[in-house]
Every structure is written in C-alpha cells, then in structure tokens.
mmCIF file of C-alpha atoms in Angstrom:
data_model
loop_
_atom_site.group_PDB
_atom_site.id
_atom_site.type_symbol
_atom_site.label_atom_id
_atom_site.label_comp_id
_atom_site.label_asym_id
_atom_site.label_seq_id
_atom_site.Cartn_x
_atom_site.Cartn_y
_atom_site.Cartn_z
ATOM 1 C CA MET A 2 0.953 33.525 32.869
ATOM 2 C CA PRO A 3 -0.629 33.261 29.389
ATOM 3 C CA ALA A 4 -3.541 31.226 30.737
ATOM 4 C CA SER A 5 -4.596 34.264 32.777
ATOM 5 C CA VAL A 6 -4.579 36.587 29.763
ATOM 6 C CA GLU A 7 -8.175 37.092 28.800
ATOM 7 C CA LEU A 8 -8.842 37.097 25.079
ATOM 8 C CA SER A 9 -11.548 39.143 23.419
ATOM 9 C CA PRO A 10 -14.213 37.377 21.334
ATOM 10 C CA ASN A 11 -12.516 38.682 18.181
ATOM 11 C CA GLU A 12 -9.146 37.314 19.322
ATOM 12 C CA VAL A 13 -10.680 33.925 20.079
ATOM 13 C CA ALA A 14 -12.327 33.913 16.652
ATOM 14 C CA ARG A 15 -9.003 34.695 14.982
ATOM 15 C CA PHE A 16 -6.528 32.695 17.069
ATOM 16 C CA GLY A 17 -8.669 30.106 18.830
ATOM 17 C CA ALA A 18 -9.254 29.502 22.511
ATOM 18 C CA ASP A 19 -5.742 28.103 23.030
ATOM 19 C CA PRO A 20 -3.363 30.261 20.959
ATOM 20 C CA ALA A 21 -0.202 28.952 22.620
ATOM 21 C CA THR A 22 -0.907 25.390 21.492
ATOM 22 C CA ALA A 23 -1.889 26.521 17.995
ATOM 23 C CA PHE A 24 1.245 28.644 17.632
ATOM 24 C CA ALA A 25 3.492 25.865 18.929
ATOM 25 C CA THR A 26 1.967 23.438 16.423
ATOM 26 C CA ASN A 27 2.359 25.892 13.535
ATOM 27 C CA LEU A 28 5.892 26.738 14.609
ATOM 28 C CA ALA A 29 6.859 23.058 14.539
ATOM 29 C CA LEU A 30 5.353 22.679 11.066
ATOM 30 C CA VAL A 31 7.301 25.696 9.769
ATOM 31 C CA ARG A 32 10.519 24.333 11.256
ATOM 32 C CA ASP A 33 9.844 20.992 9.560
ATOM 33 C CA ARG A 34 9.398 22.808 6.236
ATOM 34 C CA ILE A 35 12.653 24.708 6.813
ATOM 35 C CA ALA A 36 14.451 21.425 7.527
ATOM 36 C CA ALA A 37 13.002 19.814 4.404
ATOM 37 C CA ALA A 38 14.002 22.762 2.216
ATOM 38 C CA CYS A 39 17.521 22.649 3.651
ATOM 39 C CA GLN A 40 17.759 18.923 3.001
ATOM 40 C CA ARG A 41 16.743 19.427 -0.644
ATOM 41 C CA CYS A 42 19.592 21.859 -1.246
ATOM 42 C CA GLY A 43 22.236 20.288 0.969
ATOM 43 C CA ARG A 44 22.165 22.880 3.742
ATOM 44 C CA ARG A 45 21.952 22.629 7.529
ATOM 45 C CA SER A 46 18.712 23.819 9.078
ATOM 46 C CA ILE A 47 20.652 25.391 11.962
ATOM 47 C CA ASP A 48 22.079 27.846 9.429
ATOM 48 C CA VAL A 49 18.611 29.312 8.745
ATOM 49 C CA HIS A 50 17.179 31.632 11.391
ATOM 50 C CA LEU A 51 13.387 31.825 11.644
ATOM 51 C CA LEU A 52 12.156 35.340 12.441
ATOM 52 C CA PRO A 53 8.443 35.180 13.368
ATOM 53 C CA VAL A 54 6.599 38.236 12.036
ATOM 54 C CA THR A 55 4.090 39.420 14.615
ATOM 55 C CA LYS A 56 2.511 42.390 12.843
ATOM 56 C CA THR A 57 -1.223 42.783 13.584
ATOM 57 C CA VAL A 58 -1.018 40.193 16.396
ATOM 58 C CA PRO A 59 -2.211 41.960 19.587
ATOM 59 C CA ALA A 60 0.166 42.195 22.522
ATOM 60 C CA SER A 61 -2.153 40.113 24.694
ATOM 61 C CA VAL A 62 -1.967 37.300 22.153
ATOM 62 C CA LEU A 63 1.801 37.619 21.893
ATOM 63 C CA ARG A 64 2.042 36.502 25.502
ATOM 64 C CA HIS A 65 0.688 33.187 24.264
ATOM 65 C CA ALA A 66 3.263 33.251 21.447
ATOM 66 C CA TYR A 67 6.014 33.699 24.007
ATOM 67 C CA ALA A 68 4.611 30.743 25.968
ATOM 68 C CA ALA A 69 4.806 28.738 22.728
ATOM 69 C CA GLY A 70 8.547 29.368 22.570
ATOM 70 C CA ILE A 71 8.670 32.473 20.388
ATOM 71 C CA SER A 72 10.933 35.240 21.697
ATOM 72 C CA ASP A 73 12.013 36.924 18.434
ATOM 73 C CA PHE A 74 9.328 39.296 17.152
ATOM 74 C CA GLY A 75 9.483 40.991 13.752
ATOM 75 C CA GLU A 76 7.359 44.095 13.174
ATOM 76 C CA ASN A 77 6.831 46.207 10.065
ATOM 77 C CA LYS A 78 5.457 49.357 11.640
ATOM 78 C CA LEU A 79 7.465 51.109 14.336
ATOM 79 C CA GLN A 80 4.486 52.526 16.217
ATOM 80 C CA GLU A 81 2.937 49.068 16.485
ATOM 81 C CA ALA A 82 6.227 47.658 17.746
ATOM 82 C CA ARG A 83 6.635 50.478 20.290
ATOM 83 C CA ASP A 84 3.179 49.926 21.723
ATOM 84 C CA LYS A 85 3.634 46.177 22.022
ATOM 85 C CA ARG A 86 7.074 46.519 23.536
ATOM 86 C CA ALA A 87 5.697 48.804 26.258
ATOM 87 C CA ILE A 88 2.996 46.285 27.135
ATOM 88 C CA LEU A 89 5.367 43.307 27.015
ATOM 89 C CA ALA A 90 8.305 44.988 28.762
ATOM 90 C CA ASP A 91 8.350 42.231 31.384
ATOM 91 C CA LEU A 92 9.283 39.612 28.765
ATOM 92 C CA PRO A 93 12.823 39.173 27.342
ATOM 93 C CA ILE A 94 11.795 39.679 23.713
ATOM 94 C CA ARG A 95 14.179 40.443 20.859
ATOM 95 C CA TRP A 96 12.588 43.039 18.546
ATOM 96 C CA SER A 97 13.398 43.322 14.836
ATOM 97 C CA ILE A 98 11.995 46.166 12.734
ATOM 98 C CA ILE A 99 11.623 44.842 9.198
ATOM 99 C CA GLY A 100 9.669 47.611 7.463
ATOM 100 C CA HIS A 101 10.462 50.984 5.932
ATOM 101 C CA LEU A 102 11.495 53.625 8.467
ATOM 102 C CA GLN A 103 11.141 57.394 8.247
ATOM 103 C CA THR A 104 14.044 59.356 9.667
ATOM 104 C CA ASN A 105 11.779 61.221 12.118
ATOM 105 C CA LYS A 106 11.027 57.901 13.840
ATOM 106 C CA VAL A 107 14.622 56.795 14.295
ATOM 107 C CA LYS A 108 14.722 58.231 17.821
ATOM 108 C CA TYR A 109 12.118 55.665 18.879
ATOM 109 C CA LEU A 110 13.693 52.683 17.137
ATOM 110 C CA VAL A 111 17.122 53.109 18.729
ATOM 111 C CA ARG A 112 15.637 52.841 22.215
ATOM 112 C CA PHE A 113 14.568 49.225 21.912
ATOM 113 C CA ALA A 114 15.156 47.522 18.542
ATOM 114 C CA ASP A 115 17.794 44.803 18.394
ATOM 115 C CA GLU A 116 17.850 44.612 14.608
ATOM 116 C CA PHE A 117 16.752 46.641 11.580
ATOM 117 C CA HIS A 118 16.145 44.962 8.235
ATOM 118 C CA ALA A 119 15.321 47.919 5.978
ATOM 119 C CA LEU A 120 18.308 50.250 5.709
ATOM 120 C CA ASP A 121 17.981 51.873 2.297
ATOM 121 C CA SER A 122 19.507 55.366 2.341
ATOM 122 C CA LEU A 123 22.579 57.193 3.590
ATOM 123 C CA ARG A 124 20.355 59.811 5.187
ATOM 124 C CA LEU A 125 18.752 57.089 7.268
ATOM 125 C CA ALA A 126 22.158 55.564 8.068
ATOM 126 C CA GLU A 127 23.417 58.938 9.268
ATOM 127 C CA GLU A 128 20.412 59.540 11.498
ATOM 128 C CA LEU A 129 20.544 56.027 12.935
ATOM 129 C CA ASN A 130 24.241 56.412 13.701
ATOM 130 C CA ARG A 131 23.706 59.804 15.325
ATOM 131 C CA ARG A 132 20.858 58.624 17.519
ATOM 132 C CA LEU A 133 22.624 55.380 18.446
ATOM 133 C CA ASP A 134 25.731 57.288 19.427
ATOM 134 C CA ALA A 135 23.652 59.514 21.681
ATOM 135 C CA VAL A 136 22.329 56.514 23.610
ATOM 136 C CA GLY A 137 25.610 54.610 23.485
ATOM 137 C CA ARG A 138 24.574 51.490 21.636
ATOM 138 C CA ASP A 139 25.093 49.694 18.323
ATOM 139 C CA LEU A 140 22.514 48.174 15.979
ATOM 140 C CA ASP A 141 22.603 45.179 13.648
ATOM 141 C CA VAL A 142 21.320 46.216 10.220
ATOM 142 C CA PHE A 143 20.414 44.631 6.909
ATOM 143 C CA VAL A 144 20.569 46.666 3.703
ATOM 144 C CA GLN A 145 17.322 46.447 1.745
ATOM 145 C CA VAL A 146 17.577 45.928 -2.002
ATOM 146 C CA ASN A 147 14.695 46.156 -4.474
ATOM 147 C CA THR A 148 15.350 43.005 -6.499
ATOM 148 C CA SER A 149 11.937 42.933 -8.189
ATOM 149 C CA GLY A 150 12.166 46.374 -9.781
ATOM 150 C CA GLU A 151 8.654 47.218 -8.580
ATOM 151 C CA ALA A 152 8.012 50.899 -7.922
ATOM 152 C CA SER A 153 5.869 49.972 -4.899
ATOM 153 C CA LYS A 154 8.815 48.429 -3.076
ATOM 154 C CA TYR A 155 11.432 50.213 -1.011
ATOM 155 C CA GLY A 156 15.127 49.406 -1.203
ATOM 156 C CA LEU A 157 18.247 50.299 -3.125
ATOM 157 C CA SER A 158 18.452 49.488 -6.783
ATOM 158 C CA PRO A 159 20.940 46.656 -7.396
ATOM 159 C CA GLY A 160 23.374 48.967 -9.163
ATOM 160 C CA ASP A 161 23.527 51.298 -6.166
ATOM 161 C CA LEU A 162 24.377 48.633 -3.610
ATOM 162 C CA VAL A 163 28.179 48.516 -3.777
ATOM 163 C CA PRO A 164 28.657 52.333 -3.631
ATOM 164 C CA PHE A 165 26.236 52.377 -0.694
ATOM 165 C CA VAL A 166 28.076 49.613 1.142
ATOM 166 C CA GLN A 167 31.361 51.429 0.616
ATOM 167 C CA ARG A 168 30.001 54.319 2.700
ATOM 168 C CA LEU A 169 28.789 52.231 5.650
ATOM 169 C CA THR A 170 32.129 52.452 7.465
ATOM 170 C CA GLU A 171 31.297 56.124 8.032
ATOM 171 C CA TYR A 172 28.606 55.025 10.492
ATOM 172 C CA PRO A 173 30.391 52.939 13.151
ATOM 173 C CA ARG A 174 27.297 52.416 15.303
ATOM 174 C CA LEU A 175 25.722 50.408 12.467
ATOM 175 C CA LYS A 176 26.754 46.763 12.311
ATOM 176 C CA PRO A 177 25.895 45.526 8.797
ATOM 177 C CA ARG A 178 24.964 41.841 8.851
ATOM 178 C CA GLY A 179 23.575 41.224 5.389
ATOM 179 C CA LEU A 180 21.041 42.112 2.722
ATOM 180 C CA MET A 181 17.250 41.980 2.716
ATOM 181 C CA THR A 182 14.666 41.823 -0.051
ATOM 182 C CA LEU A 183 10.999 41.256 -0.766
ATOM 183 C CA ALA A 184 10.496 39.050 -3.798
ATOM 184 C CA ILE A 185 7.971 39.924 -6.456
ATOM 185 C CA PHE A 186 4.387 39.043 -5.530
ATOM 186 C CA SER A 187 3.766 36.448 -8.224
ATOM 187 C CA ALA A 188 2.531 32.896 -8.639
ATOM 188 C CA ASP A 189 5.384 32.401 -11.134
ATOM 189 C CA GLU A 190 7.969 30.581 -9.031
ATOM 190 C CA GLU A 191 10.824 31.371 -11.407
ATOM 191 C CA ARG A 192 10.215 35.113 -11.120
ATOM 192 C CA VAL A 193 10.241 34.821 -7.330
ATOM 193 C CA ARG A 194 13.358 32.663 -7.394
ATOM 194 C CA ASN A 195 15.169 35.167 -9.606
ATOM 195 C CA CYS A 196 14.721 37.876 -6.937
ATOM 196 C CA PHE A 197 16.410 35.654 -4.382
ATOM 197 C CA ARG A 198 19.175 34.635 -6.771
ATOM 198 C CA LEU A 199 19.882 38.277 -7.509
ATOM 199 C CA LEU A 200 20.190 39.131 -3.815
ATOM 200 C CA ARG A 201 22.566 36.215 -3.290
ATOM 201 C CA ASP A 202 24.749 37.373 -6.182
ATOM 202 C CA LEU A 203 24.709 40.930 -4.877
ATOM 203 C CA ARG A 204 25.732 39.684 -1.439
ATOM 204 C CA ASP A 205 28.681 37.847 -2.949
ATOM 205 C CA HIS A 206 29.891 41.093 -4.551
ATOM 206 C CA ALA A 207 29.107 43.238 -1.496
ATOM 207 C CA THR A 208 31.197 41.090 0.839
ATOM 208 C CA ASP A 209 34.254 42.008 -1.204
ATOM 209 C CA VAL A 210 33.665 45.556 0.053
ATOM 210 C CA HIS A 211 32.215 44.777 3.491
ATOM 211 C CA PRO A 212 32.986 41.247 4.749
ATOM 212 C CA GLY A 213 30.334 41.490 7.451
ATOM 213 C CA LEU A 214 27.452 41.387 4.967
ATOM 214 C CA THR A 215 27.135 37.612 4.987
ATOM 215 C CA HIS A 216 23.457 37.075 5.731
ATOM 216 C CA LEU A 217 20.449 37.034 3.419
ATOM 217 C CA SER A 218 17.096 38.041 4.922
ATOM 218 C CA MET A 219 14.622 36.845 2.329
ATOM 219 C CA GLY A 220 11.500 34.735 2.139
ATOM 220 C CA MET A 221 8.088 35.013 3.806
ATOM 221 C CA SER A 222 5.214 32.616 4.447
ATOM 222 C CA GLY A 223 4.458 32.146 0.760
ATOM 223 C CA ASP A 224 7.988 31.723 -0.538
ATOM 224 C CA PHE A 225 10.444 30.984 2.294
ATOM 225 C CA GLU A 226 11.232 27.495 1.016
ATOM 226 C CA ILE A 227 12.321 28.893 -2.343
ATOM 227 C CA ALA A 228 14.380 31.513 -0.510
ATOM 228 C CA ILE A 229 16.140 28.822 1.509
ATOM 229 C CA GLU A 230 16.972 26.912 -1.666
ATOM 230 C CA GLU A 231 18.592 30.115 -2.948
ATOM 231 C CA GLY A 232 20.630 30.768 0.182
ATOM 232 C CA ALA A 233 18.449 32.580 2.732
ATOM 233 C CA THR A 234 19.921 32.670 6.224
ATOM 234 C CA VAL A 235 16.937 34.535 7.738
ATOM 235 C CA VAL A 236 13.310 33.868 6.776
ATOM 236 C CA ARG A 237 10.563 36.219 7.962
ATOM 237 C CA VAL A 238 7.433 34.142 8.540
ATOM 238 C CA GLY A 239 4.160 35.453 9.946
ATOM 239 C CA GLN A 240 0.946 33.999 8.602
ATOM 240 C CA ALA A 241 2.200 30.400 8.543
ATOM 241 C CA ILE A 242 2.611 30.700 12.323
ATOM 242 C CA PHE A 243 -0.112 33.134 13.402
ATOM 243 C CA GLY A 244 -2.735 32.609 10.721
ATOM 244 C CA ALA A 245 -4.221 34.941 8.135
ATOM 245 C CA ARG A 246 -4.130 38.656 8.912
ATOM 246 C CA PRO A 247 -7.230 40.862 8.928
ATOM 247 C CA THR A 248 -5.373 43.360 6.721
ATOM 248 C CA SER A 249 -4.304 42.804 3.136
ATOM 249 C CA ASP A 250 -0.695 42.843 1.944
ATOM 250 C CA GLN A 251 -1.420 46.205 0.308
ATOM 251 C CA TYR A 252 -1.637 47.709 3.816
ATOM 252 C CA TYR A 253 2.094 47.082 4.209
ATOM 253 C CA TRP A 254 3.095 47.401 0.535
ATOM 254 C CA PRO A 255 0.733 49.977 -1.033
ATOM 255 C CA ASP A 256 0.097 49.561 -4.760
ATOM 256 C CA ALA A 257 1.859 46.183 -4.817
ATOM 257 C CA ASN A 258 0.578 43.801 -7.468
ATOM 258 C CA VAL A 259 -0.262 40.963 -5.104
ATOM 259 C CA ASP A 260 -1.214 37.883 -7.071
ATOM 260 C CA ARG A 261 -0.254 35.067 -4.759
#
C-alpha cells in the first residue's frame, strides 16, 4: 500500500508528506481546466484524454500516484521507463513512451510499451515492426511532426508527412492513431496556437491517406488549454500534476529556446 512506501527526505521536500492527496487534488484541478477549455470551444471533455507525464518522478512516488487514480504513465526516456516498469510490475500501469527513440533501444520498448508518441522515421518504423513481429504484438503509434520549425525539435517536417504516412501500411504491426507535436516554447500565445493549428490541418490531410490517424497528441502543462481549443484529443501533462521538476526543459529538449 502507498502508505507503507517510505519516502526519502528529498522526496518529501519535493512532493510533500502525502503525495497521493496532493496528486489527486492537482489531477482534479487539471481535469477542471480541461473541462473549461472544452466548454469554451464547444467540445466534450470525454473526448480529450489526459496522459500524465511521470518523467523524473521516482518509482516509489509513483505508487502514490497510482493510489491517486493515475494508471497511465507517460515517459520521455526509455531507460527511465524501463527501470520504473520493473519496480512497479505489480501494478496494472499503461506505459506511453513520448520522447525520441533510437533504433538500438526499440528491442526494449516493444516488451512493455502500450503506446509510442514519437514515430519520426521509416527506419524506426521498420525496426519497430520487425521487433514487434518477433514478440507477436502490435503497438499504437503517433507520428511526430515538427510544427515549430525549430532545429532542436525532433519530428517530420510538415511537407514530409503525407509521403511518410503513405508508407505506414508496409509496417502492419504499427497501428497509427494520430499525430503528435511539441509547440514552440514561447510566451506568444499566437505562435503556440499556430503550431497546434498546423498539426490539426496536417491531420485532416493525412486522414485522406490513412483514416486511422484521427487523434492529435499536443499540449503540455503550459499550453494544454490552447491545444484543446485547437482540437487536441490527447494532452500530455506532467508538472501541473506532479509539481516542478528538478531538471530544466533543456534536459529533454537540448538547445531549445525555452522562454515560458
């Protein structure tokens, strides 16, 4: 039980003495914000899936997150996800890998991940398909698109998306569900909104080629409400639920111009 999980002094300082209650409170506040954003744009909140992003949250603390009602965990770094999954193997957690993946790590991802949000090359698609076929399972995937044009971001360029999608039928173990993007790191709301609008427009064209690409994974703690207003069906929220991270955003997006 979470109450029996002893927290280190550093974990108590970061998450408090009762993380489960804090996470449950934050989770409710995020869901209220999702509902309000949906109401503003005439959408149903049940059509927006909240994916809690658990990167940098220790496995011991994630037991408290599970007690708070969180069973979908999103992780950027595969090694971190692997380690946590091994420790939390007794819990029915759904793992989503949402960060860039090197092909030499695919063999680890296919063993446990339920979803992958950062497909951005045919080489990676081929290796995923090969490894999935070897273990006899399929994988839901989102195609990552670089809508901000920043060199620090991974993802296909918008002009390469349709030709890429046309090739996905060659990899039957991959089940494309939608597109993913990271908006520009900017305090200028219109620039952020334009990234989300672009992904939505690209999705509308891509579904002509692959009807399964209906979902839009876009929006994080700082911009998920804007993303919902522009059509997001999955929002990836970490810090609004788990609090500020000890690492900067540059740790996950090196050389990014983070100004918000």
